Amino acid sequence: MLPLITKFSPILPQHYEILRSHMMCLNGDDRYQRFGSAISNDAIDKWIKTLSWDEFQLFGAWRLDYFARPVELIGVLQLAPMNTFGSYELAMTVLQAYRRRGIATAMVSTAIKIESLQRIKKIICQNGHPVMRSIVRTLELDAHYQNVPPKMHILCERPKQNKLHMVAYD
């Protein structure tokens, strides 16, 4: 198997159709994990059309071709500001074919290190998904778990060294 070459960069309004296509590829379980319910294609369309591009931070993991050109959006990380200063809710997707390759871990690691996101003090993950627990362990982050409703609070201490990284940053 050839190594996967990726790039992590912001998703902007001009990526509307690419983001829509990525979200439409998610199966019912993936949609449930991402949105909290198995939403329809119409609901995804509505979500993207009403997305507050100024309020949310959206980043994509892009698969690159041999000439380092983005060819496919394989992962999306969204940070939405919460009521408390410095707290953001994290939502993330990775296409099925690219899972178990460290894409989600690299997206979280990179997002924590981005200079413009230094104001992030805490990340909230709804449902306490097992993948997020694994990412927290891998990145050696400090997390607190809540059972009802299931939620994970990740404290964002800035890492002293890069454990994981994407090939290129924008």
PDB file of C-alpha atoms in Angstrom:
ATOM      1  CA  MET A   1       0.000   0.000   0.000  1.00  0.00           C
ATOM      2  CA  LEU A   2       1.315   3.454  -0.915  1.00  0.00           C
ATOM      3  CA  PRO A   3       1.651   6.007   1.884  1.00  0.00           C
ATOM      4  CA  LEU A   4      -1.227   8.439   2.232  1.00  0.00           C
ATOM      5  CA  ILE A   5      -0.133  12.025   1.605  1.00  0.00           C
ATOM      6  CA  THR A   6      -2.427  14.592   3.180  1.00  0.00           C
ATOM      7  CA  LYS A   7      -2.737  18.295   3.819  1.00  0.00           C
ATOM      8  CA  PHE A   8      -4.666  19.983   6.628  1.00  0.00           C
ATOM      9  CA  SER A   9      -6.163  23.362   5.750  1.00  0.00           C
ATOM     10  CA  PRO A  10      -9.207  25.559   6.413  1.00  0.00           C
ATOM     11  CA  ILE A  11     -12.477  24.786   4.665  1.00  0.00           C
ATOM     12  CA  LEU A  12     -13.852  28.016   3.250  1.00  0.00           C
ATOM     13  CA  PRO A  13     -17.209  29.021   1.729  1.00  0.00           C
ATOM     14  CA  GLN A  14     -15.843  28.277  -1.763  1.00  0.00           C
ATOM     15  CA  HIS A  15     -15.510  24.615  -0.644  1.00  0.00           C
ATOM     16  CA  TYR A  16     -19.292  24.389  -0.191  1.00  0.00           C
ATOM     17  CA  GLU A  17     -19.852  21.641  -2.791  1.00  0.00           C
ATOM     18  CA  ILE A  18     -16.814  19.637  -1.659  1.00  0.00           C
ATOM     19  CA  LEU A  19     -17.997  19.780   1.971  1.00  0.00           C
ATOM     20  CA  ARG A  20     -21.508  18.811   0.884  1.00  0.00           C
ATOM     21  CA  SER A  21     -20.179  15.860  -1.111  1.00  0.00           C
ATOM     22  CA  HIS A  22     -18.071  14.698   1.858  1.00  0.00           C
ATOM     23  CA  MET A  23     -21.036  14.823   4.242  1.00  0.00           C
ATOM     24  CA  MET A  24     -23.312  13.026   1.750  1.00  0.00           C
ATOM     25  CA  CYS A  25     -20.809  10.115   1.674  1.00  0.00           C
ATOM     26  CA  LEU A  26     -21.393   9.452   5.380  1.00  0.00           C
ATOM     27  CA  ASN A  27     -23.566   6.437   6.203  1.00  0.00           C
ATOM     28  CA  GLY A  28     -26.358   6.507   8.806  1.00  0.00           C
ATOM     29  CA  ASP A  29     -24.103   5.574  11.727  1.00  0.00           C
ATOM     30  CA  ASP A  30     -21.485   8.165  10.718  1.00  0.00           C
ATOM     31  CA  ARG A  31     -24.180  10.814  10.441  1.00  0.00           C
ATOM     32  CA  TYR A  32     -25.467   9.849  13.880  1.00  0.00           C
ATOM     33  CA  GLN A  33     -21.973  10.151  15.354  1.00  0.00           C
ATOM     34  CA  ARG A  34     -21.373  13.498  13.632  1.00  0.00           C
ATOM     35  CA  PHE A  35     -24.757  15.204  14.068  1.00  0.00           C
ATOM     36  CA  GLY A  36     -26.323  13.316  16.968  1.00  0.00           C
ATOM     37  CA  SER A  37     -28.972  11.780  14.694  1.00  0.00           C
ATOM     38  CA  ALA A  38     -29.068   9.865  11.416  1.00  0.00           C
ATOM     39  CA  ILE A  39     -29.995  12.944   9.393  1.00  0.00           C
ATOM     40  CA  SER A  40     -31.247  12.908   5.812  1.00  0.00           C
ATOM     41  CA  ASN A  41     -29.562  14.328   2.718  1.00  0.00           C
ATOM     42  CA  ASP A  42     -32.029  17.235   2.855  1.00  0.00           C
ATOM     43  CA  ALA A  43     -31.005  17.955   6.447  1.00  0.00           C
ATOM     44  CA  ILE A  44     -27.323  17.941   5.420  1.00  0.00           C
ATOM     45  CA  ASP A  45     -28.132  20.400   2.606  1.00  0.00           C
ATOM     46  CA  LYS A  46     -29.948  22.646   5.065  1.00  0.00           C
ATOM     47  CA  TRP A  47     -27.075  22.421   7.589  1.00  0.00           C
ATOM     48  CA  ILE A  48     -24.499  23.432   4.964  1.00  0.00           C
ATOM     49  CA  LYS A  49     -26.693  26.240   3.569  1.00  0.00           C
ATOM     50  CA  THR A  50     -27.160  27.727   7.048  1.00  0.00           C
ATOM     51  CA  LEU A  51     -23.584  27.126   8.217  1.00  0.00           C
ATOM     52  CA  SER A  52     -22.148  30.202   9.908  1.00  0.00           C
ATOM     53  CA  TRP A  53     -18.764  30.364   8.167  1.00  0.00           C
ATOM     54  CA  ASP A  54     -17.678  33.299  10.360  1.00  0.00           C
ATOM     55  CA  GLU A  55     -18.548  31.607  13.642  1.00  0.00           C
ATOM     56  CA  PHE A  56     -17.266  28.053  13.144  1.00  0.00           C
ATOM     57  CA  GLN A  57     -13.744  26.913  12.394  1.00  0.00           C
ATOM     58  CA  LEU A  58     -13.757  24.196   9.711  1.00  0.00           C
ATOM     59  CA  PHE A  59     -10.654  22.314   8.645  1.00  0.00           C
ATOM     60  CA  GLY A  60     -10.194  19.588   6.109  1.00  0.00           C
ATOM     61  CA  ALA A  61      -7.803  16.719   5.658  1.00  0.00           C
ATOM     62  CA  TRP A  62      -7.225  16.507   1.934  1.00  0.00           C
ATOM     63  CA  ARG A  63      -5.763  13.528   0.089  1.00  0.00           C
ATOM     64  CA  LEU A  64      -3.085  14.814  -2.276  1.00  0.00           C
ATOM     65  CA  ASP A  65      -1.986  13.468  -5.620  1.00  0.00           C
ATOM     66  CA  TYR A  66       1.678  12.932  -6.556  1.00  0.00           C
ATOM     67  CA  PHE A  67       1.969  16.613  -7.475  1.00  0.00           C
ATOM     68  CA  ALA A  68       0.721  17.714  -4.016  1.00  0.00           C
ATOM     69  CA  ARG A  69      -2.644  18.849  -5.396  1.00  0.00           C
ATOM     70  CA  PRO A  70      -5.751  18.238  -3.261  1.00  0.00           C
ATOM     71  CA  VAL A  71      -7.916  15.574  -4.898  1.00  0.00           C
ATOM     72  CA  GLU A  72     -10.345  14.505  -2.165  1.00  0.00           C
ATOM     73  CA  LEU A  73     -11.661  15.835   1.143  1.00  0.00           C
ATOM     74  CA  ILE A  74     -11.203  12.795   3.393  1.00  0.00           C
ATOM     75  CA  GLY A  75     -11.736  14.341   6.819  1.00  0.00           C
ATOM     76  CA  VAL A  76     -13.476  17.350   8.369  1.00  0.00           C
ATOM     77  CA  LEU A  77     -12.889  18.867  11.791  1.00  0.00           C
ATOM     78  CA  GLN A  78     -15.285  21.534  13.041  1.00  0.00           C
ATOM     79  CA  LEU A  79     -14.824  23.701  16.114  1.00  0.00           C
ATOM     80  CA  ALA A  80     -17.897  25.603  17.299  1.00  0.00           C
ATOM     81  CA  PRO A  81     -17.573  28.202  20.073  1.00  0.00           C
ATOM     82  CA  MET A  82     -19.431  27.392  23.292  1.00  0.00           C
ATOM     83  CA  ASN A  83     -20.795  29.823  25.882  1.00  0.00           C
ATOM     84  CA  THR A  84     -17.620  29.753  27.974  1.00  0.00           C
ATOM     85  CA  PHE A  85     -14.632  31.742  26.679  1.00  0.00           C
ATOM     86  CA  GLY A  86     -12.048  29.414  25.208  1.00  0.00           C
ATOM     87  CA  SER A  87     -14.402  26.385  25.046  1.00  0.00           C
ATOM     88  CA  TYR A  88     -15.234  24.840  21.690  1.00  0.00           C
ATOM     89  CA  GLU A  89     -17.313  21.868  20.662  1.00  0.00           C
ATOM     90  CA  LEU A  90     -15.505  19.476  18.346  1.00  0.00           C
ATOM     91  CA  ALA A  91     -17.201  17.486  15.597  1.00  0.00           C
ATOM     92  CA  MET A  92     -15.221  15.381  13.185  1.00  0.00           C
ATOM     93  CA  THR A  93     -15.630  12.970  10.292  1.00  0.00           C
ATOM     94  CA  VAL A  94     -13.227  10.768   8.338  1.00  0.00           C
ATOM     95  CA  LEU A  95     -14.365   8.833   5.291  1.00  0.00           C
ATOM     96  CA  GLN A  96     -14.606   5.092   5.914  1.00  0.00           C
ATOM     97  CA  ALA A  97     -11.836   4.177   3.429  1.00  0.00           C
ATOM     98  CA  TYR A  98      -9.317   6.374   5.301  1.00  0.00           C
ATOM     99  CA  ARG A  99      -9.958   5.338   8.884  1.00  0.00           C
ATOM    100  CA  ARG A 100      -7.363   3.709  11.120  1.00  0.00           C
ATOM    101  CA  ARG A 101      -4.566   5.642   9.406  1.00  0.00           C
ATOM    102  CA  GLY A 102      -4.163   8.380  12.014  1.00  0.00           C
ATOM    103  CA  ILE A 103      -6.089  11.029  10.079  1.00  0.00           C
ATOM    104  CA  ALA A 104      -8.405  11.973  12.982  1.00  0.00           C
ATOM    105  CA  THR A 105      -5.526  12.010  15.460  1.00  0.00           C
ATOM    106  CA  ALA A 106      -3.460  14.207  13.151  1.00  0.00           C
ATOM    107  CA  MET A 107      -6.406  16.585  12.625  1.00  0.00           C
ATOM    108  CA  VAL A 108      -6.901  17.044  16.391  1.00  0.00           C
ATOM    109  CA  SER A 109      -3.162  17.361  17.016  1.00  0.00           C
ATOM    110  CA  THR A 110      -2.775  19.934  14.238  1.00  0.00           C
ATOM    111  CA  ALA A 111      -5.831  21.953  15.295  1.00  0.00           C
ATOM    112  CA  ILE A 112      -4.463  22.248  18.838  1.00  0.00           C
ATOM    113  CA  LYS A 113      -1.156  23.582  17.478  1.00  0.00           C
ATOM    114  CA  ILE A 114      -2.478  26.141  14.970  1.00  0.00           C
ATOM    115  CA  GLU A 115      -1.380  29.615  16.028  1.00  0.00           C
ATOM    116  CA  SER A 116      -4.733  31.281  15.268  1.00  0.00           C
ATOM    117  CA  LEU A 117      -6.499  28.733  17.515  1.00  0.00           C
ATOM    118  CA  GLN A 118      -4.337  29.394  20.583  1.00  0.00           C
ATOM    119  CA  ARG A 119      -7.387  30.857  22.347  1.00  0.00           C
ATOM    120  CA  ILE A 120      -8.834  27.344  22.637  1.00  0.00           C
ATOM    121  CA  LYS A 121      -8.602  26.240  26.263  1.00  0.00           C
ATOM    122  CA  LYS A 122     -11.064  23.352  26.259  1.00  0.00           C
ATOM    123  CA  ILE A 123     -12.632  21.113  23.602  1.00  0.00           C
ATOM    124  CA  ILE A 124     -15.985  19.473  24.289  1.00  0.00           C
ATOM    125  CA  CYS A 125     -16.824  16.206  22.518  1.00  0.00           C
ATOM    126  CA  GLN A 126     -20.412  15.014  22.692  1.00  0.00           C
ATOM    127  CA  ASN A 127     -21.104  11.284  23.166  1.00  0.00           C
ATOM    128  CA  GLY A 128     -17.544  10.475  24.367  1.00  0.00           C
ATOM    129  CA  HIS A 129     -16.891   8.453  21.197  1.00  0.00           C
ATOM    130  CA  PRO A 130     -14.292   5.646  21.647  1.00  0.00           C
ATOM    131  CA  VAL A 131     -12.177   7.067  18.815  1.00  0.00           C
ATOM    132  CA  MET A 132     -11.849  10.338  20.727  1.00  0.00           C
ATOM    133  CA  ARG A 133     -10.777   8.432  23.839  1.00  0.00           C
ATOM    134  CA  SER A 134      -8.046   6.776  21.759  1.00  0.00           C
ATOM    135  CA  ILE A 135      -6.950  10.139  20.319  1.00  0.00           C
ATOM    136  CA  VAL A 136      -6.764  11.637  23.817  1.00  0.00           C
ATOM    137  CA  ARG A 137      -4.547   8.743  24.961  1.00  0.00           C
ATOM    138  CA  THR A 138      -2.323   8.920  21.871  1.00  0.00           C
ATOM    139  CA  LEU A 139      -1.803  12.686  22.191  1.00  0.00           C
ATOM    140  CA  GLU A 140      -1.477  12.427  25.996  1.00  0.00           C
ATOM    141  CA  LEU A 141      -4.140  15.099  26.524  1.00  0.00           C
ATOM    142  CA  ASP A 142      -5.882  15.722  29.818  1.00  0.00           C
ATOM    143  CA  ALA A 143      -9.556  14.772  29.522  1.00  0.00           C
ATOM    144  CA  HIS A 144     -12.474  14.552  31.904  1.00  0.00           C
ATOM    145  CA  TYR A 145     -15.473  12.326  31.173  1.00  0.00           C
ATOM    146  CA  GLN A 146     -19.113  12.934  31.992  1.00  0.00           C
ATOM    147  CA  ASN A 147     -21.628  10.078  31.846  1.00  0.00           C
ATOM    148  CA  VAL A 148     -25.010  11.832  31.609  1.00  0.00           C
ATOM    149  CA  PRO A 149     -25.202  13.111  28.960  1.00  0.00           C
ATOM    150  CA  PRO A 150     -22.038  11.434  27.667  1.00  0.00           C
ATOM    151  CA  LYS A 151     -19.454  14.110  27.061  1.00  0.00           C
ATOM    152  CA  MET A 152     -15.676  14.496  27.069  1.00  0.00           C
ATOM    153  CA  HIS A 153     -13.903  17.690  28.165  1.00  0.00           C
ATOM    154  CA  ILE A 154     -10.372  17.929  26.757  1.00  0.00           C
ATOM    155  CA  LEU A 155      -8.038  20.508  28.263  1.00  0.00           C
ATOM    156  CA  CYS A 156      -5.818  21.969  25.562  1.00  0.00           C
ATOM    157  CA  GLU A 157      -2.365  22.280  26.975  1.00  0.00           C
ATOM    158  CA  ARG A 158      -0.096  23.191  24.098  1.00  0.00           C
ATOM    159  CA  PRO A 159       2.164  20.214  23.313  1.00  0.00           C
ATOM    160  CA  LYS A 160       5.876  20.742  23.775  1.00  0.00           C
ATOM    161  CA  GLN A 161       6.753  18.506  20.847  1.00  0.00           C
ATOM    162  CA  ASN A 162       5.106  17.335  17.669  1.00  0.00           C
ATOM    163  CA  LYS A 163       4.121  13.715  18.045  1.00  0.00           C
ATOM    164  CA  LEU A 164       2.015  13.527  14.892  1.00  0.00           C
ATOM    165  CA  HIS A 165       1.710  15.889  11.984  1.00  0.00           C
ATOM    166  CA  MET A 166       0.288  16.197   8.529  1.00  0.00           C
ATOM    167  CA  VAL A 167       2.637  16.497   5.582  1.00  0.00           C
ATOM    168  CA  ALA A 168       1.789  20.136   4.856  1.00  0.00           C
ATOM    169  CA  TYR A 169       0.077  22.974   6.713  1.00  0.00           C
ATOM    170  CA  ASP A 170      -1.751  26.021   5.416  1.00  0.00           C
TER     171      ASP A 170
END
